[in-house]
Amino acid sequence: MAESIMSKAATMEIPINSNGDTRALPEDDSLEQAAQGQWRINEKVGNPTVTRDLQQVMVSGPNLNETSIVSGGYGGTAEGIIPTSSIKGPAIHLNPGYLGGRRIPAPGQGSTMHHSSTSSSAMAEEATRGVAVEKFDIMKKWGLNTYKCTKQMISERFGRGSRTVDLELEAQIDVLRDTKRKYENVLRLARALTNHFYSMVQTQHALGDTFADLSQKSPELRDEFGYNAETQKLLCKNGETLLGAINFFVSSINTLVNKTMEDTLMTIKMYENARLEFDAYRADLEELNLGPRDAVTLARIETAQNEYQDHKDKYERLRSDVSVKLKFLEENKVKVMHKQLLLFHNAISAYFAGNQQQLEQTLKQFNIKLKPPGSDKPSWLEEQ
C-alpha cells in the first residue's frame, strides 16, 4: 500500500492556471488521507523510515521548479513531460519592470537611475548658470566702463573735467590728419586728370584711324591725311605711355593714403579711446580718495586703483605705438612721394616736349610695364 501511494504521489499531475496558482484536486485529499492512514499503519508495524520520508514529502510539498507538467495527461509518455523550470511565460514569472501600467524599476535600479539623472541635470544646470553669470559679469563690466567714459566725455565737453594731453604727440596727429586730407585731394585730382587724358587718347586714336581711311579714299589729299594720321597715332602711343606712368602714380598715392596712413589713424583712434578710459578711471579714483575712509570705501579704492593702473599701462603702451608709427609713416611718406613726384614730373615733361625716347626711358627707370596691345586684361581705367 505504501508503494502504491508513493507511485501515485510521484506521477500526480499538477495543473497550473494563468496566475501560476495550483488548483486543489480531489486527489489531494485522498492522498493526504492515505498518507495519514499509512502513518498510523507504520506506527503500528514499526517502520519509521518510510513514515519519515512520506511525512517529509507531505509537509514540504512538491517544489514547482522540480515538478513536471504532463502534456499528455496521466500516464503520458516521457516525451510529453516539460520541466517547469524551462517555462518563462506570464503565468509563472511577472515582469518586474511594469505593474498596473506603470514602470517599476528593479531593486537598486531606480535609485541608480534617479541618482544619475539628478547628477546630469545638476551638472547641466550648473554649466548653464556659469555661462549666465559670466555673460552677466561681461555686460556689467561693459556697462560700467561705458558709463564712466560717457561721463568723462561730457565733463570734457563742458569744461568740468580734466584731460590728459601730450602736446607733442597731439601736434603730430593733427599734422597727419591735415596731410591725409591734402593727399586725398591730390589723389582725386590725379584720377580726374587720368580720366580726361584717357578720353583724349581715345579721341586721338579714333581721329588717326579716320585720317588713315580718308588718305586712301582721297587721292588728292593722300599725303596730308597721311601725315596727320601718323602724328595722331604717335601721340596716341605716347599718351598710352604717359597714362601708364600716371596710373602708377595714382596707385602709389592711393596705397599711401588709404592703407598706410589709415592704419596709423586706426592706432591713433585706439590711443584716444585708451586716453578717455584712463582719464575716466583716474577721475573715479580721485573722487573715491576724497570720500570717507571706511572699510567698504577702502575696498572700492583698492579696486579702483587696480583698474586705474591697468588703463594707465594700456594708455602708455598705445601712446608709444602711435609715436613709433608716426615716425615710420613720415619716413615712408618721404620715400614714396620723392619717387612718385619725380616720375610724374619726368613723364609729363617728356610727353609735352614730344620726346618719346625720354618718356620710355622714364618708365624703364621706375620699372613700369605697360599692358601689351590686344591684351584681354581690363584696362587701367577699369581697375580703378
Coordinates of C-alpha atoms in Angstrom, one line a residue:
M1 CA 0.0 0.0 0.0
A2 CA 2.9 2.4 0.8
E3 CA 4.4 1.7 -2.6
S4 CA 1.1 2.5 -4.4
I5 CA 0.8 5.8 -2.5
M6 CA 4.4 6.8 -3.3
S7 CA 3.8 5.9 -7.0
K8 CA 0.7 8.0 -7.1
A9 CA 2.5 10.9 -5.5
A10 CA 5.3 10.8 -7.9
T11 CA 3.2 10.7 -11.0
M12 CA 0.5 13.1 -9.9
E13 CA -0.4 15.8 -12.5
I14 CA -0.3 19.4 -11.0
P15 CA -2.2 21.7 -13.3
I16 CA -1.3 25.4 -13.3
N17 CA -3.8 28.2 -14.1
S18 CA -2.9 31.6 -15.8
N19 CA -1.9 33.1 -12.5
G20 CA 0.6 30.4 -11.6
D21 CA -1.5 29.0 -8.7
T22 CA -2.1 25.4 -8.2
R23 CA -5.7 24.2 -8.1
A24 CA -6.9 21.9 -5.3
L25 CA -7.9 18.5 -6.8
P26 CA -9.9 15.7 -5.2
E27 CA -6.9 13.5 -5.4
D28 CA -5.1 15.8 -3.0
D29 CA -7.5 15.0 -0.1
S30 CA -7.3 11.3 -0.8
L31 CA -3.5 11.5 -0.9
E32 CA -3.4 13.3 2.4
Q33 CA -5.9 10.8 3.9
A34 CA -3.9 7.8 2.6
A35 CA -0.7 9.3 4.0
Q36 CA -2.3 9.7 7.4
G37 CA -3.5 6.1 7.3
Q38 CA -0.1 4.9 6.3
W39 CA 1.3 6.9 9.2
R40 CA -0.8 5.1 11.6
I41 CA -0.1 1.7 10.0
N42 CA 3.6 2.3 10.1
E43 CA 3.4 3.4 13.7
K44 CA 1.8 0.1 14.4
V45 CA 4.2 -2.1 12.4
G46 CA 7.2 -0.1 13.4
N47 CA 8.5 1.2 10.1
P48 CA 9.7 4.8 10.9
T49 CA 11.9 5.2 7.8
V50 CA 9.1 5.1 5.3
T51 CA 6.9 7.2 7.6
R52 CA 9.5 10.0 7.9
D53 CA 10.1 10.0 4.1
L54 CA 6.4 10.3 3.4
Q55 CA 5.9 12.9 6.1
Q56 CA 8.7 15.0 4.7
V57 CA 7.2 14.9 1.2
M58 CA 3.7 15.8 2.5
V59 CA 4.9 18.6 4.8
S60 CA 7.4 20.3 2.5
G61 CA 5.1 19.8 -0.5
P62 CA 6.2 19.5 -4.1
N63 CA 8.7 22.0 -5.5
L64 CA 7.4 23.6 -8.6
N65 CA 10.9 24.0 -10.0
E66 CA 11.4 20.3 -9.8
T67 CA 8.0 19.1 -10.9
S68 CA 6.8 18.4 -14.4
I69 CA 3.8 19.2 -16.4
V70 CA 2.4 16.3 -18.3
S71 CA 1.1 17.4 -21.6
G72 CA -0.5 14.1 -22.5
G73 CA -2.4 13.6 -19.3
Y74 CA -2.0 11.0 -16.6
G75 CA 0.0 8.1 -17.8
G76 CA 1.6 10.0 -20.7
T77 CA 5.0 9.2 -22.1
A78 CA 8.2 10.8 -21.0
E79 CA 8.4 12.7 -24.3
G80 CA 5.4 14.8 -23.3
I81 CA 6.9 15.9 -20.0
I82 CA 8.1 19.6 -20.0
P83 CA 10.2 20.8 -17.0
T84 CA 8.5 23.8 -15.4
S85 CA 11.9 25.5 -14.9
S86 CA 12.1 26.0 -18.7
I87 CA 8.8 27.8 -18.9
K88 CA 9.1 31.6 -18.7
G89 CA 5.6 32.6 -19.5
P90 CA 3.5 35.2 -17.7
A91 CA 1.7 32.5 -15.7
I92 CA 4.9 31.8 -13.7
H93 CA 7.1 35.0 -13.9
L94 CA 5.9 38.5 -13.5
N95 CA 7.7 41.3 -15.3
P96 CA 9.4 43.3 -12.5
G97 CA 9.5 46.4 -14.7
Y98 CA 5.8 47.0 -15.1
L99 CA 2.9 46.7 -12.7
G100 CA -0.5 48.2 -13.3
G101 CA 0.6 50.0 -16.5
R102 CA 3.4 51.8 -14.7
R103 CA 7.1 51.1 -14.8
I104 CA 8.6 49.9 -11.6
P105 CA 12.4 49.8 -11.6
A106 CA 14.2 46.7 -10.4
P107 CA 15.7 46.6 -7.0
G108 CA 18.6 49.1 -6.9
Q109 CA 18.0 50.2 -10.5
G110 CA 15.6 53.0 -9.6
S111 CA 17.8 54.7 -7.1
T112 CA 20.8 54.4 -9.5
M113 CA 18.9 55.9 -12.5
H114 CA 17.4 58.6 -10.3
H115 CA 20.9 59.5 -8.9
S116 CA 22.4 59.5 -12.5
S117 CA 19.6 61.7 -13.9
T118 CA 19.8 64.0 -10.9
S119 CA 23.6 64.3 -11.3
S120 CA 23.3 65.0 -15.1
S121 CA 20.6 67.6 -14.6
A122 CA 22.6 69.2 -11.8
M123 CA 25.7 69.4 -13.9
A124 CA 23.8 70.9 -16.9
E125 CA 22.1 73.4 -14.6
E126 CA 25.5 74.3 -13.1
A127 CA 27.1 74.8 -16.5
T128 CA 24.2 77.0 -17.7
R129 CA 24.4 79.0 -14.5
G130 CA 28.1 79.5 -15.0
V131 CA 27.7 80.8 -18.6
A132 CA 24.9 83.1 -17.5
V133 CA 27.0 84.5 -14.7
E134 CA 30.0 85.0 -17.0
K135 CA 27.8 86.9 -19.5
F136 CA 26.3 89.0 -16.8
D137 CA 29.7 89.9 -15.5
I138 CA 30.8 90.9 -19.0
M139 CA 27.7 93.1 -19.5
K140 CA 28.1 94.6 -16.1
K141 CA 31.7 95.5 -16.7
W142 CA 30.9 96.9 -20.2
G143 CA 28.1 99.0 -18.8
L144 CA 30.2 100.5 -16.0
N145 CA 33.0 101.3 -18.4
T146 CA 30.6 102.9 -20.9
Y147 CA 29.0 104.9 -18.1
K148 CA 32.4 106.2 -16.8
C149 CA 33.7 107.1 -20.3
T150 CA 30.5 108.9 -21.3
K151 CA 30.6 110.8 -18.0
Q152 CA 34.2 111.8 -18.7
M153 CA 33.4 112.8 -22.3
I154 CA 30.6 115.0 -21.2
S155 CA 32.7 116.6 -18.5
E156 CA 35.4 117.4 -21.0
R157 CA 32.9 118.9 -23.5
F158 CA 31.5 121.2 -20.8
G159 CA 34.9 122.0 -19.4
R160 CA 34.3 120.5 -16.0
G161 CA 36.7 117.5 -16.3
S162 CA 40.4 117.4 -16.6
R163 CA 42.0 115.8 -19.7
T164 CA 45.4 114.2 -20.2
V165 CA 47.2 115.9 -23.1
D166 CA 50.5 115.0 -24.8
L167 CA 51.2 118.3 -26.6
E168 CA 53.9 117.0 -28.9
L169 CA 52.0 113.8 -29.9
E170 CA 48.8 115.7 -30.4
A171 CA 50.5 118.2 -32.7
Q172 CA 51.9 115.3 -34.8
I173 CA 48.5 113.7 -35.0
D174 CA 46.9 117.0 -36.2
V175 CA 49.6 117.3 -38.9
L176 CA 49.0 113.7 -40.1
R177 CA 45.2 114.3 -40.4
D178 CA 45.8 117.5 -42.3
T179 CA 48.4 115.8 -44.6
K180 CA 45.9 113.0 -45.3
R181 CA 43.2 115.4 -46.3
K182 CA 45.6 117.2 -48.7
Y183 CA 46.9 113.9 -50.2
E184 CA 43.3 112.8 -50.7
N185 CA 42.8 116.0 -52.7
V186 CA 45.9 115.2 -54.8
L187 CA 44.6 111.7 -55.4
R188 CA 41.2 113.0 -56.5
L189 CA 42.8 115.5 -59.0
A190 CA 45.2 112.9 -60.4
R191 CA 42.3 110.5 -61.0
A192 CA 40.4 113.3 -62.8
L193 CA 43.5 114.0 -64.9
T194 CA 43.8 110.4 -65.8
N195 CA 40.2 110.1 -66.8
H196 CA 40.4 113.2 -69.0
F197 CA 43.6 112.2 -70.6
Y198 CA 42.3 108.8 -71.3
S199 CA 39.4 110.3 -73.2
M200 CA 41.8 112.5 -75.2
V201 CA 43.9 109.5 -76.1
Q202 CA 40.9 107.6 -77.3
T203 CA 39.8 110.6 -79.3
Q204 CA 43.3 110.8 -80.9
H205 CA 43.2 107.1 -81.7
A206 CA 39.8 107.5 -83.5
L207 CA 41.0 110.6 -85.3
G208 CA 44.1 108.8 -86.5
D209 CA 42.0 106.0 -87.9
T210 CA 39.7 108.4 -89.7
F211 CA 42.7 110.3 -91.3
A212 CA 44.2 107.0 -92.5
D213 CA 40.9 106.0 -94.0
L214 CA 40.5 109.3 -95.8
S215 CA 44.0 109.2 -97.1
Q216 CA 43.1 106.0 -99.0
K217 CA 39.8 107.4 -100.3
S218 CA 41.0 110.9 -101.2
P219 CA 43.9 110.6 -103.7
E220 CA 44.3 114.4 -104.0
L221 CA 44.8 114.7 -100.2
R222 CA 46.5 111.4 -99.5
D223 CA 49.8 112.9 -98.2
E224 CA 48.1 115.5 -96.0
F225 CA 45.8 112.9 -94.4
G226 CA 48.6 110.5 -94.1
Y227 CA 50.9 113.0 -92.2
N228 CA 48.1 113.7 -89.7
A229 CA 47.2 110.1 -89.3
E230 CA 50.9 109.3 -88.4
T231 CA 51.0 112.2 -86.0
Q232 CA 47.8 111.2 -84.2
K233 CA 49.0 107.6 -83.9
L234 CA 52.3 108.7 -82.4
L235 CA 50.5 111.0 -80.0
C236 CA 48.2 108.2 -79.1
K237 CA 51.1 105.8 -78.4
N238 CA 52.9 108.4 -76.3
G239 CA 49.7 109.1 -74.5
E240 CA 49.3 105.5 -73.6
T241 CA 52.8 105.5 -72.2
L242 CA 52.0 108.6 -70.1
L243 CA 48.8 107.0 -68.9
G244 CA 50.9 104.1 -67.6
A245 CA 53.1 106.5 -65.6
I246 CA 50.1 108.5 -64.2
N247 CA 48.3 105.3 -63.3
F248 CA 51.4 104.1 -61.4
F249 CA 51.5 107.5 -59.6
V250 CA 47.8 107.2 -58.7
S251 CA 48.1 103.7 -57.4
S252 CA 51.1 104.6 -55.2
I253 CA 49.3 107.6 -53.7
N254 CA 46.2 105.5 -53.1
T255 CA 48.2 102.9 -51.1
L256 CA 49.9 105.6 -49.1
V257 CA 46.7 107.4 -48.2
N258 CA 44.1 104.6 -47.8
K259 CA 46.4 101.9 -46.3
T260 CA 49.5 103.2 -44.7
M261 CA 48.0 106.4 -43.3
E262 CA 44.7 104.8 -42.5
D263 CA 46.5 102.1 -40.4
T264 CA 48.2 104.7 -38.4
L265 CA 45.0 106.6 -37.9
M266 CA 43.3 103.4 -36.6
T267 CA 46.1 103.1 -34.0
I268 CA 45.5 106.7 -33.1
K269 CA 41.8 106.1 -32.6
M270 CA 42.6 103.2 -30.2
Y271 CA 45.0 105.5 -28.4
E272 CA 42.4 108.2 -28.0
N273 CA 39.9 105.7 -26.6
A274 CA 42.5 104.4 -24.2
R275 CA 43.2 108.0 -23.1
L276 CA 39.5 108.6 -22.5
E277 CA 39.2 105.4 -20.4
F278 CA 42.4 106.3 -18.5
D279 CA 41.0 109.8 -17.6
A280 CA 37.6 108.3 -16.6
Y281 CA 39.2 105.8 -14.2
R282 CA 41.6 108.4 -12.9
A283 CA 38.7 110.8 -12.1
D284 CA 36.8 107.9 -10.4
L285 CA 39.8 107.1 -8.2
E286 CA 40.3 110.8 -7.3
E287 CA 36.6 111.0 -6.3
L288 CA 36.9 108.0 -4.1
N289 CA 40.0 109.3 -2.4
L290 CA 38.1 112.5 -1.4
G291 CA 35.4 110.5 0.3
P292 CA 35.3 108.8 3.8
R293 CA 37.7 106.0 4.6
D294 CA 35.6 103.2 5.9
A295 CA 36.0 99.5 5.2
V296 CA 33.7 99.5 2.2
T297 CA 35.3 102.6 0.7
L298 CA 38.8 101.2 1.2
A299 CA 37.9 98.1 -0.7
R300 CA 36.4 100.2 -3.5
I301 CA 39.6 102.4 -3.6
E302 CA 41.8 99.3 -3.9
T303 CA 39.7 98.0 -6.8
A304 CA 39.7 101.4 -8.5
Q305 CA 43.5 101.7 -8.0
N306 CA 44.0 98.4 -9.8
E307 CA 41.7 99.4 -12.7
Y308 CA 43.4 102.7 -13.0
Q309 CA 46.8 101.1 -13.2
D310 CA 45.6 98.7 -15.9
H311 CA 44.2 101.5 -18.0
K312 CA 47.3 103.6 -17.4
D313 CA 49.5 100.8 -18.8
K314 CA 47.3 100.4 -21.8
Y315 CA 47.3 104.2 -22.5
E316 CA 51.1 104.4 -22.2
R317 CA 51.6 101.3 -24.5
L318 CA 49.3 102.8 -27.2
R319 CA 50.9 106.2 -26.9
S320 CA 54.3 104.5 -27.6
D321 CA 52.8 102.6 -30.5
V322 CA 51.4 105.8 -32.0
S323 CA 54.8 107.6 -31.7
V324 CA 56.6 104.8 -33.5
K325 CA 54.1 104.5 -36.3
L326 CA 54.1 108.3 -36.8
K327 CA 57.9 108.2 -37.2
F328 CA 57.9 105.3 -39.7
L329 CA 55.0 106.8 -41.6
E330 CA 56.9 110.1 -42.1
E331 CA 59.9 108.3 -43.4
N332 CA 57.9 106.1 -45.7
K333 CA 55.9 109.1 -47.0
V334 CA 59.1 111.0 -47.9
K335 CA 60.5 108.0 -49.8
V336 CA 57.3 107.2 -51.7
M337 CA 56.5 110.8 -52.6
H338 CA 60.1 111.6 -53.7
K339 CA 59.9 108.7 -56.2
Q340 CA 56.4 109.4 -57.4
L341 CA 56.8 113.1 -57.8
L342 CA 60.0 112.6 -59.8
L343 CA 58.2 110.1 -62.0
F344 CA 55.2 112.4 -62.6
H345 CA 57.4 115.4 -63.5
N346 CA 59.7 113.5 -65.9
A347 CA 56.8 111.7 -67.7
I348 CA 54.7 114.9 -68.1
S349 CA 57.7 116.9 -69.3
A350 CA 58.8 114.2 -71.8
Y351 CA 55.3 113.8 -73.2
F352 CA 54.6 117.5 -73.8
A353 CA 58.1 118.1 -75.1
G354 CA 57.5 115.3 -77.7
N355 CA 60.5 113.4 -76.5
Q356 CA 59.4 109.8 -77.0
Q357 CA 62.7 108.3 -76.1
Q358 CA 62.9 110.2 -72.8
L359 CA 59.3 109.2 -72.0
E360 CA 60.1 105.5 -72.5
Q361 CA 63.3 105.8 -70.5
T362 CA 61.3 107.3 -67.6
L363 CA 59.1 104.2 -67.5
K364 CA 62.1 101.9 -67.6
Q365 CA 63.7 103.9 -64.8
F366 CA 60.8 103.3 -62.5
N367 CA 60.2 99.7 -63.6
I368 CA 56.8 100.4 -65.1
K369 CA 55.5 97.8 -67.6
L370 CA 52.7 98.7 -70.0
K371 CA 50.0 96.3 -71.0
P372 CA 50.7 94.9 -74.4
P373 CA 48.4 95.8 -77.2
G374 CA 45.4 93.5 -77.7
S375 CA 45.6 92.1 -74.2
D376 CA 42.3 90.8 -72.8
K377 CA 43.1 92.1 -69.3
P378 CA 41.0 95.1 -68.1
S379 CA 42.4 98.5 -68.8
W380 CA 44.0 100.6 -66.1
L381 CA 40.8 102.7 -66.0
E382 CA 38.6 99.6 -65.3
E383 CA 40.9 98.7 -62.4
Q384 CA 40.3 101.9 -60.7

